[in-house]
């Protein structure tokens, strides 16, 4: 069993190309066929001590491609809200550190809000963000025993939800 955690790989393409037996993919809600493991809301997050200074919203972002980055920027641009990149990190831990240090506002899954952070939005007139899905996709070939066991663990750990996009 080989496990790869990445924000930059085309995991769907790798599963379809038989490079991976399975993947858990984060996407906007109802965009990917597979077994829905979890659906959650994206939220605007800042340090508890955050105060907006100036007119441009400082953002802490993951690099492209990133579902949370794309959703946040699209939401801001749809409301013509001025923003700038204040911090970029390859990891969720880096984003958390930047938010906790007060460097910027991030878009995160609601369950990822950590102590020392607060959900903002209404107080700054920020637009609502979409739901995201964590979906298990499996390639058409029969996965190996280790991949099957890992798949079973993922399904047992998830909240029971219906399959999406087919089946």
PDB file of N, CA and C in Angstrom, residues 75-136:
ATOM      1  N   UNK A  75     -15.690  33.882  -4.457  1.00  0.00           N
ATOM      2  CA  UNK A  75     -16.719  34.526  -3.629  1.00  0.00           C
ATOM      3  C   UNK A  75     -16.407  36.008  -3.434  1.00  0.00           C
ATOM      4  N   UNK A  76     -15.147  36.342  -3.163  1.00  0.00           N
ATOM      5  CA  UNK A  76     -14.769  37.747  -2.985  1.00  0.00           C
ATOM      6  C   UNK A  76     -14.956  38.538  -4.274  1.00  0.00           C
ATOM      7  N   UNK A  77     -14.520  37.964  -5.392  1.00  0.00           N
ATOM      8  CA  UNK A  77     -14.641  38.670  -6.660  1.00  0.00           C
ATOM      9  C   UNK A  77     -16.087  38.831  -7.092  1.00  0.00           C
ATOM     10  N   UNK A  78     -16.963  37.885  -6.720  1.00  0.00           N
ATOM     11  CA  UNK A  78     -18.387  38.006  -7.068  1.00  0.00           C
ATOM     12  C   UNK A  78     -19.044  39.185  -6.359  1.00  0.00           C
ATOM     13  N   UNK A  79     -18.463  39.619  -5.233  1.00  0.00           N
ATOM     14  CA  UNK A  79     -18.991  40.749  -4.463  1.00  0.00           C
ATOM     15  C   UNK A  79     -18.096  41.981  -4.575  1.00  0.00           C
ATOM     16  N   UNK A  80     -17.102  41.909  -5.476  1.00  0.00           N
ATOM     17  CA  UNK A  80     -16.158  43.014  -5.703  1.00  0.00           C
ATOM     18  C   UNK A  80     -15.480  43.456  -4.404  1.00  0.00           C
ATOM     19  N   UNK A  81     -15.088  42.497  -3.579  1.00  0.00           N
ATOM     20  CA  UNK A  81     -14.376  42.786  -2.333  1.00  0.00           C
ATOM     21  C   UNK A  81     -12.881  42.751  -2.615  1.00  0.00           C
ATOM     22  N   UNK A  82     -12.200  43.811  -2.246  1.00  0.00           N
ATOM     23  CA  UNK A  82     -10.761  43.920  -2.485  1.00  0.00           C
ATOM     24  C   UNK A  82     -10.007  42.971  -1.552  1.00  0.00           C
ATOM     25  N   UNK A  83      -9.007  42.272  -2.089  1.00  0.00           N
ATOM     26  CA  UNK A  83      -8.220  41.317  -1.321  1.00  0.00           C
ATOM     27  C   UNK A  83      -6.798  41.291  -1.863  1.00  0.00           C
ATOM     28  N   UNK A  84      -5.894  40.736  -1.066  1.00  0.00           N
ATOM     29  CA  UNK A  84      -4.520  40.510  -1.518  1.00  0.00           C
ATOM     30  C   UNK A  84      -3.970  39.278  -0.805  1.00  0.00           C
ATOM     31  N   UNK A  85      -3.007  38.643  -1.449  1.00  0.00           N
ATOM     32  CA  UNK A  85      -2.348  37.489  -0.847  1.00  0.00           C
ATOM     33  C   UNK A  85      -1.336  37.990   0.166  1.00  0.00           C
ATOM     34  N   UNK A  86      -1.516  37.586   1.420  1.00  0.00           N
ATOM     35  CA  UNK A  86      -0.590  37.970   2.479  1.00  0.00           C
ATOM     36  C   UNK A  86       0.353  36.828   2.835  1.00  0.00           C
ATOM     37  N   UNK A  87      -0.098  35.577   2.578  1.00  0.00           N
ATOM     38  CA  UNK A  87       0.681  34.413   2.983  1.00  0.00           C
ATOM     39  C   UNK A  87       0.252  33.231   2.127  1.00  0.00           C
ATOM     40  N   UNK A  88       1.210  32.435   1.684  1.00  0.00           N
ATOM     41  CA  UNK A  88       0.914  31.210   0.944  1.00  0.00           C
ATOM     42  C   UNK A  88       1.686  30.065   1.590  1.00  0.00           C
ATOM     43  N   UNK A  89       1.003  28.935   1.755  1.00  0.00           N
ATOM     44  CA  UNK A  89       1.640  27.758   2.349  1.00  0.00           C
ATOM     45  C   UNK A  89       1.237  26.517   1.570  1.00  0.00           C
ATOM     46  N   UNK A  90       2.141  25.562   1.509  1.00  0.00           N
ATOM     47  CA  UNK A  90       1.872  24.267   0.881  1.00  0.00           C
ATOM     48  C   UNK A  90       1.043  23.358   1.778  1.00  0.00           C
ATOM     49  N   UNK A  91       0.875  23.732   3.050  1.00  0.00           N
ATOM     50  CA  UNK A  91       0.204  22.823   3.984  1.00  0.00           C
ATOM     51  C   UNK A  91      -0.880  23.523   4.793  1.00  0.00           C
ATOM     52  N   UNK A  92      -1.818  22.715   5.274  1.00  0.00           N
ATOM     53  CA  UNK A  92      -2.877  23.219   6.154  1.00  0.00           C
ATOM     54  C   UNK A  92      -2.270  23.714   7.467  1.00  0.00           C
ATOM     55  N   UNK A  93      -1.214  23.045   7.947  1.00  0.00           N
ATOM     56  CA  UNK A  93      -0.555  23.478   9.184  1.00  0.00           C
ATOM     57  C   UNK A  93       0.054  24.866   9.014  1.00  0.00           C
ATOM     58  N   UNK A  94       0.637  25.128   7.851  1.00  0.00           N
ATOM     59  CA  UNK A  94       1.179  26.453   7.574  1.00  0.00           C
ATOM     60  C   UNK A  94       0.100  27.517   7.572  1.00  0.00           C
ATOM     61  N   UNK A  95      -1.067  27.185   6.989  1.00  0.00           N
ATOM     62  CA  UNK A  95      -2.191  28.133   7.005  1.00  0.00           C
ATOM     63  C   UNK A  95      -2.646  28.408   8.431  1.00  0.00           C
ATOM     64  N   UNK A  96      -2.768  27.354   9.220  1.00  0.00           N
ATOM     65  CA  UNK A  96      -3.183  27.534  10.622  1.00  0.00           C
ATOM     66  C   UNK A  96      -2.207  28.465  11.354  1.00  0.00           C
ATOM     67  N   UNK A  97      -0.919  28.240  11.154  1.00  0.00           N
ATOM     68  CA  UNK A  97       0.090  29.075  11.811  1.00  0.00           C
ATOM     69  C   UNK A  97      -0.047  30.533  11.372  1.00  0.00           C
ATOM     70  N   UNK A  98      -0.260  30.758  10.084  1.00  0.00           N
ATOM     71  CA  UNK A  98      -0.407  32.127   9.576  1.00  0.00           C
ATOM     72  C   UNK A  98      -1.645  32.796  10.158  1.00  0.00           C
ATOM     73  N   UNK A  99      -2.747  32.058  10.210  1.00  0.00           N
ATOM     74  CA  UNK A  99      -3.979  32.617  10.779  1.00  0.00           C
ATOM     75  C   UNK A  99      -3.771  32.941  12.253  1.00  0.00           C
ATOM     76  N   UNK A 100      -3.220  31.994  13.005  1.00  0.00           N
ATOM     77  CA  UNK A 100      -3.003  32.214  14.441  1.00  0.00           C
ATOM     78  C   UNK A 100      -2.053  33.378  14.711  1.00  0.00           C
ATOM     79  N   UNK A 101      -1.114  33.617  13.795  1.00  0.00           N
ATOM     80  CA  UNK A 101      -0.185  34.741  13.932  1.00  0.00           C
ATOM     81  C   UNK A 101      -0.814  36.061  13.492  1.00  0.00           C
ATOM     82  N   UNK A 102      -2.031  36.011  12.980  1.00  0.00           N
ATOM     83  CA  UNK A 102      -2.717  37.233  12.561  1.00  0.00           C
ATOM     84  C   UNK A 102      -2.293  37.750  11.202  1.00  0.00           C
ATOM     85  N   UNK A 103      -1.649  36.895  10.389  1.00  0.00           N
ATOM     86  CA  UNK A 103      -1.148  37.347   9.093  1.00  0.00           C
ATOM     87  C   UNK A 103      -2.232  37.478   8.034  1.00  0.00           C
ATOM     88  N   UNK A 104      -3.346  36.777   8.221  1.00  0.00           N
ATOM     89  CA  UNK A 104      -4.390  36.852   7.210  1.00  0.00           C
ATOM     90  C   UNK A 104      -5.593  36.008   7.558  1.00  0.00           C
ATOM     91  N   UNK A 105      -6.553  36.077   6.669  1.00  0.00           N
ATOM     92  CA  UNK A 105      -7.798  35.328   6.760  1.00  0.00           C
ATOM     93  C   UNK A 105      -7.678  34.134   5.826  1.00  0.00           C
ATOM     94  N   UNK A 106      -8.144  32.980   6.263  1.00  0.00           N
ATOM     95  CA  UNK A 106      -8.086  31.776   5.431  1.00  0.00           C
ATOM     96  C   UNK A 106      -9.488  31.230   5.210  1.00  0.00           C
ATOM     97  N   UNK A 107      -9.610  30.429   4.162  1.00  0.00           N
ATOM     98  CA  UNK A 107     -10.827  29.668   3.905  1.00  0.00           C
ATOM     99  C   UNK A 107     -10.528  28.245   4.338  1.00  0.00           C
ATOM    100  N   UNK A 108     -11.328  27.736   5.289  1.00  0.00           N
ATOM    101  CA  UNK A 108     -11.103  26.388   5.821  1.00  0.00           C
ATOM    102  C   UNK A 108     -12.429  25.668   5.970  1.00  0.00           C
ATOM    103  N   UNK A 109     -12.341  24.358   6.040  1.00  0.00           N
ATOM    104  CA  UNK A 109     -13.512  23.562   6.390  1.00  0.00           C
ATOM    105  C   UNK A 109     -13.901  23.911   7.819  1.00  0.00           C
ATOM    106  N   UNK A 110     -15.187  23.972   8.089  1.00  0.00           N
ATOM    107  CA  UNK A 110     -15.651  24.399   9.409  1.00  0.00           C
ATOM    108  C   UNK A 110     -15.063  23.554  10.536  1.00  0.00           C
ATOM    109  N   UNK A 111     -14.809  22.283  10.284  1.00  0.00           N
ATOM    110  CA  UNK A 111     -14.244  21.409  11.299  1.00  0.00           C
ATOM    111  C   UNK A 111     -12.764  21.628  11.554  1.00  0.00           C
ATOM    112  N   UNK A 112     -12.103  22.444  10.746  1.00  0.00           N
ATOM    113  CA  UNK A 112     -10.675  22.696  10.905  1.00  0.00           C
ATOM    114  C   UNK A 112     -10.357  23.936  11.733  1.00  0.00           C
ATOM    115  N   UNK A 113     -11.398  24.621  12.223  1.00  0.00           N
ATOM    116  CA  UNK A 113     -11.177  25.820  13.023  1.00  0.00           C
ATOM    117  C   UNK A 113     -10.585  25.389  14.366  1.00  0.00           C
ATOM    118  N   UNK A 114      -9.411  25.924  14.672  1.00  0.00           N
ATOM    119  CA  UNK A 114      -8.660  25.518  15.861  1.00  0.00           C
ATOM    120  C   UNK A 114      -8.802  26.553  16.978  1.00  0.00           C
ATOM    121  N   UNK A 115      -8.474  26.168  18.207  1.00  0.00           N
ATOM    122  CA  UNK A 115      -8.462  27.153  19.298  1.00  0.00           C
ATOM    123  C   UNK A 115      -7.569  28.334  18.919  1.00  0.00           C
ATOM    124  N   UNK A 116      -8.025  29.534  19.248  1.00  0.00           N
ATOM    125  CA  UNK A 116      -7.300  30.750  18.892  1.00  0.00           C
ATOM    126  C   UNK A 116      -7.783  31.356  17.592  1.00  0.00           C
ATOM    127  N   UNK A 117      -8.709  30.655  16.912  1.00  0.00           N
ATOM    128  CA  UNK A 117      -9.281  31.153  15.660  1.00  0.00           C
ATOM    129  C   UNK A 117     -10.763  31.438  15.859  1.00  0.00           C
ATOM    130  N   UNK A 118     -11.292  32.279  14.979  1.00  0.00           N
ATOM    131  CA  UNK A 118     -12.726  32.529  14.986  1.00  0.00           C
ATOM    132  C   UNK A 118     -13.232  32.538  13.552  1.00  0.00           C
ATOM    133  N   UNK A 119     -14.482  32.141  13.406  1.00  0.00           N
ATOM    134  CA  UNK A 119     -15.142  32.225  12.107  1.00  0.00           C
ATOM    135  C   UNK A 119     -15.620  33.656  11.955  1.00  0.00           C
ATOM    136  N   UNK A 120     -15.230  34.259  10.838  1.00  0.00           N
ATOM    137  CA  UNK A 120     -15.669  35.635  10.565  1.00  0.00           C
ATOM    138  C   UNK A 120     -16.505  35.603   9.295  1.00  0.00           C
ATOM    139  N   UNK A 121     -17.047  36.673   8.931  1.00  0.00           N
ATOM    140  CA  UNK A 121     -17.849  36.740   7.708  1.00  0.00           C
ATOM    141  C   UNK A 121     -18.828  37.870   7.799  1.00  0.00           C
ATOM    142  N   UNK A 122     -19.853  37.663   8.610  1.00  0.00           N
ATOM    143  CA  UNK A 122     -20.892  38.679   8.740  1.00  0.00           C
ATOM    144  C   UNK A 122     -20.324  40.020   9.190  1.00  0.00           C
ATOM    145  N   UNK A 123     -19.432  40.004  10.171  1.00  0.00           N
ATOM    146  CA  UNK A 123     -18.923  41.271  10.707  1.00  0.00           C
ATOM    147  C   UNK A 123     -18.076  42.044   9.693  1.00  0.00           C
ATOM    148  N   UNK A 124     -17.570  41.364   8.673  1.00  0.00           N
ATOM    149  CA  UNK A 124     -16.768  42.032   7.648  1.00  0.00           C
ATOM    150  C   UNK A 124     -17.464  42.039   6.285  1.00  0.00           C
ATOM    151  N   UNK A 125     -18.698  41.590   6.249  1.00  0.00           N
ATOM    152  CA  UNK A 125     -19.451  41.581   4.992  1.00  0.00           C
ATOM    153  C   UNK A 125     -18.934  40.581   3.972  1.00  0.00           C
ATOM    154  N   UNK A 126     -18.303  39.507   4.437  1.00  0.00           N
ATOM    155  CA  UNK A 126     -17.754  38.514   3.521  1.00  0.00           C
ATOM    156  C   UNK A 126     -18.867  37.602   3.013  1.00  0.00           C
ATOM    157  N   UNK A 127     -18.784  37.180   1.763  1.00  0.00           N
ATOM    158  CA  UNK A 127     -19.838  36.329   1.196  1.00  0.00           C
ATOM    159  C   UNK A 127     -19.806  34.917   1.775  1.00  0.00           C
ATOM    160  N   UNK A 128     -20.960  34.266   1.735  1.00  0.00           N
ATOM    161  CA  UNK A 128     -21.050  32.870   2.170  1.00  0.00           C
ATOM    162  C   UNK A 128     -20.220  32.010   1.229  1.00  0.00           C
ATOM    163  N   UNK A 129     -19.649  30.964   1.783  1.00  0.00           N
ATOM    164  CA  UNK A 129     -18.830  30.037   1.007  1.00  0.00           C
ATOM    165  C   UNK A 129     -19.588  28.733   0.779  1.00  0.00           C
ATOM    166  N   UNK A 130     -19.214  27.985  -0.257  1.00  0.00           N
ATOM    167  CA  UNK A 130     -19.933  26.749  -0.574  1.00  0.00           C
ATOM    168  C   UNK A 130     -19.551  25.583   0.340  1.00  0.00           C
ATOM    169  N   UNK A 131     -20.340  24.521   0.227  1.00  0.00           N
ATOM    170  CA  UNK A 131     -20.014  23.257   0.874  1.00  0.00           C
ATOM    171  C   UNK A 131     -18.933  22.552   0.064  1.00  0.00           C
ATOM    172  N   UNK A 132     -18.165  21.729   0.749  1.00  0.00           N
ATOM    173  CA  UNK A 132     -17.195  20.870   0.070  1.00  0.00           C
ATOM    174  C   UNK A 132     -17.453  19.423   0.460  1.00  0.00           C
ATOM    175  N   UNK A 133     -17.073  18.528  -0.444  1.00  0.00           N
ATOM    176  CA  UNK A 133     -17.201  17.095  -0.223  1.00  0.00           C
ATOM    177  C   UNK A 133     -15.825  16.465  -0.129  1.00  0.00           C
ATOM    178  N   UNK A 134     -15.723  15.450   0.712  1.00  0.00           N
ATOM    179  CA  UNK A 134     -14.580  14.552   0.724  1.00  0.00           C
ATOM    180  C   UNK A 134     -15.124  13.233   0.192  1.00  0.00           C
ATOM    181  N   UNK A 135     -14.677  12.847  -0.997  1.00  0.00           N
ATOM    182  CA  UNK A 135     -15.239  11.707  -1.714  1.00  0.00           C
ATOM    183  C   UNK A 135     -14.176  10.650  -1.943  1.00  0.00           C
ATOM    184  N   UNK A 136     -14.538   9.409  -1.668  1.00  0.00           N
ATOM    185  CA  UNK A 136     -13.660   8.273  -1.930  1.00  0.00           C
ATOM    186  C   UNK A 136     -13.926   7.800  -3.353  1.00  0.00           C
TER     187      UNK A 136
END
